[in-house]
PDB file of C-alpha atoms and ligand atoms in Angstrom:
ATOM      1  CA  UNK A   1       6.900  -7.116 -34.121  1.00 98.00           C
ATOM      2  CA  UNK A   2       9.176  -6.650 -31.153  1.00 97.00           C
ATOM      3  CA  UNK A   3       8.197  -8.367 -27.675  1.00 97.00           C
ATOM      4  CA  UNK A   4       9.684  -7.903 -24.392  1.00 95.00           C
ATOM      5  CA  UNK A   5       8.894  -9.727 -20.849  1.00 94.00           C
ATOM      6  CA  UNK A   6       8.472  -7.284 -18.006  1.00 93.00           C
ATOM      7  CA  UNK A   7       9.296  -9.300 -14.799  1.00 94.00           C
ATOM      8  CA  UNK A   8       8.399  -8.310 -11.147  1.00 95.00           C
ATOM      9  CA  UNK A   9       9.904 -10.272  -7.472  1.00 96.00           C
ATOM     10  CA  UNK A  10       7.989 -11.008  -5.192  1.00 97.00           C
ATOM     11  CA  UNK A  11       9.325 -12.384  -1.845  1.00 98.00           C
ATOM     12  CA  UNK A  12       6.803 -13.768   0.602  1.00 98.00           C
ATOM     13  CA  UNK A  13       7.992 -13.853   4.265  1.00 98.00           C
ATOM     14  CA  UNK A  14       6.589 -15.556   7.284  1.00 97.00           C
ATOM     15  CA  UNK A  15       5.878 -13.323  10.085  1.00 94.00           C
ATOM     16  CA  UNK A  16       8.254 -13.393  11.906  1.00 96.00           C
ATOM     17  CA  UNK A  17      11.265 -13.766   9.049  1.00 98.00           C
ATOM     18  CA  UNK A  18      10.016  -9.976   9.072  1.00 97.00           C
ATOM     19  CA  UNK A  19      12.911  -6.871  10.663  1.00 97.00           C
ATOM     20  CA  UNK A  20      11.525  -6.266  14.167  1.00 98.00           C
ATOM     21  CA  UNK A  21      10.576  -2.603  12.200  1.00 98.00           C
ATOM     22  CA  UNK A  22       8.640  -4.327   8.901  1.00 98.00           C
ATOM     23  CA  UNK A  23       6.579  -6.570  11.982  1.00 98.00           C
ATOM     24  CA  UNK A  24       5.711  -3.869  13.065  1.00 98.00           C
ATOM     25  CA  UNK A  25       4.312  -2.022  10.357  1.00 98.00           C
ATOM     26  CA  UNK A  26       2.265  -4.835   9.820  1.00 98.00           C
ATOM     27  CA  UNK A  27       1.055  -4.806  13.308  1.00 98.00           C
ATOM     28  CA  UNK A  28       0.510  -1.409  12.850  1.00 98.00           C
ATOM     29  CA  UNK A  29      -1.295  -1.845   9.358  1.00 98.00           C
ATOM     30  CA  UNK A  30      -3.264  -4.763  10.658  1.00 98.00           C
ATOM     31  CA  UNK A  31      -5.106  -1.734  14.053  1.00 98.00           C
ATOM     32  CA  UNK A  32      -5.552   0.380  11.591  1.00 98.00           C
ATOM     33  CA  UNK A  33      -7.980  -2.186   9.792  1.00 98.00           C
ATOM     34  CA  UNK A  34     -10.091  -1.731  12.521  1.00 98.00           C
ATOM     35  CA  UNK A  35     -10.364   2.172  12.733  1.00 98.00           C
ATOM     36  CA  UNK A  36     -11.703   1.032   9.216  1.00 98.00           C
ATOM     37  CA  UNK A  37     -15.378   2.889   8.545  1.00 98.00           C
ATOM     38  CA  UNK A  38     -16.297   0.405   5.641  1.00 98.00           C
ATOM     39  CA  UNK A  39     -20.869  -0.120   6.822  1.00 98.00           C
ATOM     40  CA  UNK A  40     -21.415  -0.293   2.947  1.00 98.00           C
ATOM     41  CA  UNK A  41     -18.428  -3.653   2.006  1.00 98.00           C
ATOM     42  CA  UNK A  42     -18.164  -4.999   6.037  1.00 98.00           C
ATOM     43  CA  UNK A  43     -14.226  -5.510   4.358  1.00 98.00           C
ATOM     44  CA  UNK A  44     -11.552  -3.091   6.640  1.00 98.00           C
ATOM     45  CA  UNK A  45      -8.935  -2.071   5.051  1.00 98.00           C
ATOM     46  CA  UNK A  46      -5.974  -0.698   7.106  1.00 98.00           C
ATOM     47  CA  UNK A  47      -2.745   0.332   6.032  1.00 98.00           C
ATOM     48  CA  UNK A  48       0.287   1.866   7.449  1.00 98.00           C
ATOM     49  CA  UNK A  49       3.232   3.984   6.239  1.00 98.00           C
ATOM     50  CA  UNK A  50       6.411   4.150   7.555  1.00 98.00           C
ATOM     51  CA  UNK A  51       8.199   7.466   6.699  1.00 98.00           C
ATOM     52  CA  UNK A  52      12.237   7.906   6.207  1.00 98.00           C
ATOM     53  CA  UNK A  53      12.391   9.570   9.089  1.00 98.00           C
ATOM     54  CA  UNK A  54      11.070   6.700  11.096  1.00 98.00           C
ATOM     55  CA  UNK A  55       7.852   7.937  12.181  1.00 98.00           C
ATOM     56  CA  UNK A  56       3.716   5.475  11.048  1.00 98.00           C
ATOM     57  CA  UNK A  57       1.313   6.985   9.426  1.00 98.00           C
ATOM     58  CA  UNK A  58      -1.855   4.569   9.340  1.00 98.00           C
ATOM     59  CA  UNK A  59      -5.125   4.573   7.556  1.00 98.00           C
ATOM     60  CA  UNK A  60      -8.840   3.166   6.183  1.00 98.00           C
ATOM     61  CA  UNK A  61     -10.990   3.025   3.901  1.00 98.00           C
ATOM     62  CA  UNK A  62     -13.449   5.263   4.104  1.00 98.00           C
ATOM     63  CA  UNK A  63     -16.495   4.686   2.965  1.00 98.00           C
ATOM     64  CA  UNK A  64     -19.904   6.765   1.901  1.00 98.00           C
ATOM     65  CA  UNK A  65     -23.355   6.604   1.118  1.00 98.00           C
ATOM     66  CA  UNK A  66     -23.111   7.543  -2.299  1.00 98.00           C
ATOM     67  CA  UNK A  67     -20.446   4.270  -2.968  1.00 98.00           C
ATOM     68  CA  UNK A  68     -18.153   6.724  -4.931  1.00 97.00           C
ATOM     69  CA  UNK A  69     -17.166   8.579  -2.699  1.00 98.00           C
ATOM     70  CA  UNK A  70     -15.754   6.135   0.117  1.00 98.00           C
ATOM     71  CA  UNK A  71     -11.861   6.446   0.016  1.00 98.00           C
ATOM     72  CA  UNK A  72      -8.696   3.165   0.179  1.00 98.00           C
ATOM     73  CA  UNK A  73      -7.087   2.660   2.818  1.00 98.00           C
ATOM     74  CA  UNK A  74      -4.116   3.238   0.960  1.00 98.00           C
ATOM     75  CA  UNK A  75      -4.812   6.692  -0.298  1.00 98.00           C
ATOM     76  CA  UNK A  76      -6.739   8.034   2.634  1.00 98.00           C
ATOM     77  CA  UNK A  77      -3.235   7.340   4.642  1.00 98.00           C
ATOM     78  CA  UNK A  78      -0.970   8.902   2.045  1.00 98.00           C
ATOM     79  CA  UNK A  79      -2.688  11.655   1.352  1.00 98.00           C
ATOM     80  CA  UNK A  80      -2.392  12.407   4.668  1.00 98.00           C
ATOM     81  CA  UNK A  81       1.491  11.634   5.049  1.00 98.00           C
ATOM     82  CA  UNK A  82       1.055  14.203   2.143  1.00 97.00           C
ATOM     83  CA  UNK A  83       0.101  16.787   4.132  1.00 98.00           C
ATOM     84  CA  UNK A  84       1.791  16.314   7.432  1.00 98.00           C
ATOM     85  CA  UNK A  85       5.171  15.764   6.100  1.00 98.00           C
ATOM     86  CA  UNK A  86       5.114  16.589   2.700  1.00 97.00           C
ATOM     87  CA  UNK A  87       8.778  16.647   2.636  1.00 97.00           C
ATOM     88  CA  UNK A  88       9.696  13.051   3.826  1.00 98.00           C
ATOM     89  CA  UNK A  89       9.323  10.072   1.538  1.00 98.00           C
ATOM     90  CA  UNK A  90       7.844   6.602   2.414  1.00 98.00           C
ATOM     91  CA  UNK A  91      10.071   4.077   2.827  1.00 98.00           C
ATOM     92  CA  UNK A  92       7.247   1.318   3.129  1.00 98.00           C
ATOM     93  CA  UNK A  93       3.393   0.404   2.738  1.00 98.00           C
ATOM     94  CA  UNK A  94       2.158  -2.078   4.821  1.00 98.00           C
ATOM     95  CA  UNK A  95      -1.764  -3.295   3.786  1.00 98.00           C
ATOM     96  CA  UNK A  96      -4.186  -5.640   5.835  1.00 98.00           C
ATOM     97  CA  UNK A  97      -7.388  -6.583   5.377  1.00 97.00           C
ATOM     98  CA  UNK A  98     -10.046  -7.560   8.063  1.00 98.00           C
ATOM     99  CA  UNK A  99     -13.414  -9.375   7.351  1.00 96.00           C
ATOM    100  CA  UNK A 100     -16.255 -12.012   8.758  1.00 96.00           C
ATOM    101  CA  UNK A 101     -14.152 -11.661  11.969  1.00 97.00           C
ATOM    102  CA  UNK A 102     -11.185 -12.375  10.430  1.00 97.00           C
ATOM    103  CA  UNK A 103      -7.286 -10.215   9.056  1.00 97.00           C
ATOM    104  CA  UNK A 104      -7.898 -12.632   5.246  1.00 92.00           C
ATOM    105  CA  UNK A 105      -5.537 -15.491   4.658  1.00 94.00           C
ATOM    106  CA  UNK A 106      -4.500 -14.388   1.440  1.00 91.00           C
ATOM    107  CA  UNK A 107      -1.826 -10.595   0.993  1.00 93.00           C
ATOM    108  CA  UNK A 108      -5.129  -8.875  -0.313  1.00 89.00           C
ATOM    109  CA  UNK A 109      -3.183  -6.148  -3.475  1.00 94.00           C
ATOM    110  CA  UNK A 110      -3.549  -2.836  -3.761  1.00 98.00           C
ATOM    111  CA  UNK A 111      -6.776  -1.457  -6.092  1.00 98.00           C
ATOM    112  CA  UNK A 112      -5.346   0.223  -9.879  1.00 97.00           C
ATOM    113  CA  UNK A 113      -6.595   3.697  -8.441  1.00 98.00           C
ATOM    114  CA  UNK A 114      -4.442   2.949  -5.087  1.00 98.00           C
ATOM    115  CA  UNK A 115      -1.704   1.972  -6.585  1.00 98.00           C
ATOM    116  CA  UNK A 116      -1.010   4.724  -9.553  1.00 98.00           C
ATOM    117  CA  UNK A 117      -1.399   7.303  -6.164  1.00 98.00           C
ATOM    118  CA  UNK A 118       1.430   4.917  -4.404  1.00 98.00           C
ATOM    119  CA  UNK A 119       3.769   5.392  -8.168  1.00 98.00           C
ATOM    120  CA  UNK A 120       3.404   9.553  -7.987  1.00 97.00           C
ATOM    121  CA  UNK A 121       3.936   9.322  -4.411  1.00 98.00           C
ATOM    122  CA  UNK A 122       7.344   7.547  -5.629  1.00 97.00           C
ATOM    123  CA  UNK A 123       7.932   9.520  -8.473  1.00 96.00           C
ATOM    124  CA  UNK A 124       8.099  13.462  -6.399  1.00 95.00           C
ATOM    125  CA  UNK A 125      10.449  11.829  -3.758  1.00 96.00           C
ATOM    126  CA  UNK A 126      12.563   9.675  -6.472  1.00 96.00           C
ATOM    127  CA  UNK A 127      12.278   6.839  -4.156  1.00 97.00           C
ATOM    128  CA  UNK A 128      11.320   3.214  -4.089  1.00 97.00           C
ATOM    129  CA  UNK A 129       7.941   2.013  -1.047  1.00 98.00           C
ATOM    130  CA  UNK A 130       8.044  -1.148  -0.003  1.00 98.00           C
ATOM    131  CA  UNK A 131       5.262  -2.895  -0.114  1.00 98.00           C
ATOM    132  CA  UNK A 132       3.884  -5.233   2.543  1.00 98.00           C
ATOM    133  CA  UNK A 133       1.069  -6.846   1.880  1.00 98.00           C
ATOM    134  CA  UNK A 134       0.094  -8.671   4.458  1.00 98.00           C
ATOM    135  CA  UNK A 135      -2.142 -12.046   4.747  1.00 97.00           C
ATOM    136  CA  UNK A 136      -2.312 -14.846   7.592  1.00 97.00           C
ATOM    137  CA  UNK A 137      -0.345 -17.733   5.210  1.00 97.00           C
ATOM    138  CA  UNK A 138       1.999 -15.379   4.644  1.00 97.00           C
ATOM    139  CA  UNK A 139       3.454 -10.773   4.121  1.00 98.00           C
ATOM    140  CA  UNK A 140       3.862 -10.568   0.222  1.00 98.00           C
ATOM    141  CA  UNK A 141       7.069  -8.143  -0.152  1.00 98.00           C
ATOM    142  CA  UNK A 142       8.107  -6.094  -3.928  1.00 98.00           C
ATOM    143  CA  UNK A 143      10.486  -3.272  -3.361  1.00 97.00           C
ATOM    144  CA  UNK A 144       8.524  -1.035  -5.483  1.00 98.00           C
ATOM    145  CA  UNK A 145       5.631  -0.099  -6.374  1.00 97.00           C
ATOM    146  CA  UNK A 146       7.288  -0.244  -9.825  1.00 97.00           C
ATOM    147  CA  UNK A 147       6.528  -3.942  -9.861  1.00 97.00           C
ATOM    148  CA  UNK A 148       2.834  -3.880  -8.568  1.00 97.00           C
ATOM    149  CA  UNK A 149       2.727  -1.499 -11.868  1.00 96.00           C
ATOM    150  CA  UNK A 150       4.972  -2.241 -14.690  1.00 93.00           C
ATOM    151  CA  UNK A 151       4.140  -0.746 -17.450  1.00 93.00           C
ATOM    152  CA  UNK A 152       3.385   3.049 -15.492  1.00 93.00           C
ATOM    153  CA  UNK A 153       2.036   6.552 -16.172  1.00 93.00           C
ATOM    154  CA  UNK A 154       3.905   9.274 -14.845  1.00 89.00           C
ATOM    155  CA  UNK A 155       4.319  13.573 -15.149  1.00 88.00           C
ATOM    156  CA  UNK A 156       7.216  12.692 -17.203  1.00 88.00           C
ATOM    157  CA  UNK A 157       5.145  10.473 -19.475  1.00 90.00           C
ATOM    158  CA  UNK A 158       4.009  13.512 -20.748  1.00 90.00           C
ATOM    159  CA  UNK A 159       6.876  15.751 -22.167  1.00 90.00           C
ATOM    160  CA  UNK A 160       8.206  13.037 -23.941  1.00 69.00           C
TER     161      UNK A 160
HETATM  162  N1  THU B 201     -10.354  -1.548  -0.521  1.00 66.42           N
HETATM  163  C1  THU B 201      -9.066  -0.431   0.004  1.00 66.42           C
HETATM  164  O1  THU B 201      -9.354   0.620   0.839  1.00 66.42           O
HETATM  165  N2  THU B 201      -7.949  -0.975  -0.656  1.00 66.42           N
HETATM  166  C2  THU B 201      -7.852  -1.180  -1.257  1.00 66.42           C
HETATM  167  O2  THU B 201      -6.969  -1.497  -2.219  1.00 66.42           O
HETATM  168  C3  THU B 201      -8.510  -1.681  -2.686  1.00 66.42           C
HETATM  169  C4  THU B 201     -10.559  -1.434  -1.886  1.00 66.42           C
HETATM  170  C5  THU B 201     -11.480  -0.608   0.419  1.00 66.42           C
HETATM  171  C6  THU B 201     -12.846   0.205  -0.837  1.00 66.42           C
HETATM  172  C7  THU B 201     -13.630  -0.094   0.154  1.00 66.42           C
HETATM  173  O3  THU B 201     -14.007   0.298   0.622  1.00 66.42           O
HETATM  174  C8  THU B 201     -13.548  -1.786   0.375  1.00 66.42           C
HETATM  175  O4  THU B 201     -12.468  -2.166   0.292  1.00 66.42           O
HETATM  176  C9  THU B 201     -14.266  -2.495  -0.814  1.00 66.42           C
HETATM  177  O5  THU B 201     -14.125  -2.032  -2.330  1.00 66.42           O
END
């Protein structure tokens, strides 16, 4: 039997400890929550991406009466960015959630499907994506989606 550990590093910052660029990204994610279409869950999620040219692309969750057809904020933002700017890697993503009239105290981690899509974006450009998970108690930051999805299935996995 062989055993190994996979370690992830998570840093928790207060808003005033972030760089101005990161604060702006978190703010964009918070604002994006307000464009969510979520009449079924009442859970508004916003995502903001920083591309390598410095521009910001945002997205929010979009729900449907046929529930499984809805799309998370992260994938809404990522797919749009990849369509509009196919040559630009995504440097960072900030995610925020708003419900019951307030932003959540704890960071809301992205769902598994969104992690897999974030991984593909990192892999496609061979560029790590910093992930900033906003909560009013602190912003949880990892350097790469690989810290949130440590054992990864990528295109290359099928070639070995
Ligand atoms: N949601 C997101 O937008 N991102 C996530 O990572 C988790 C969940 C959305 C999907 C759905 O519209 C609502 O939150 C409740 O699950």
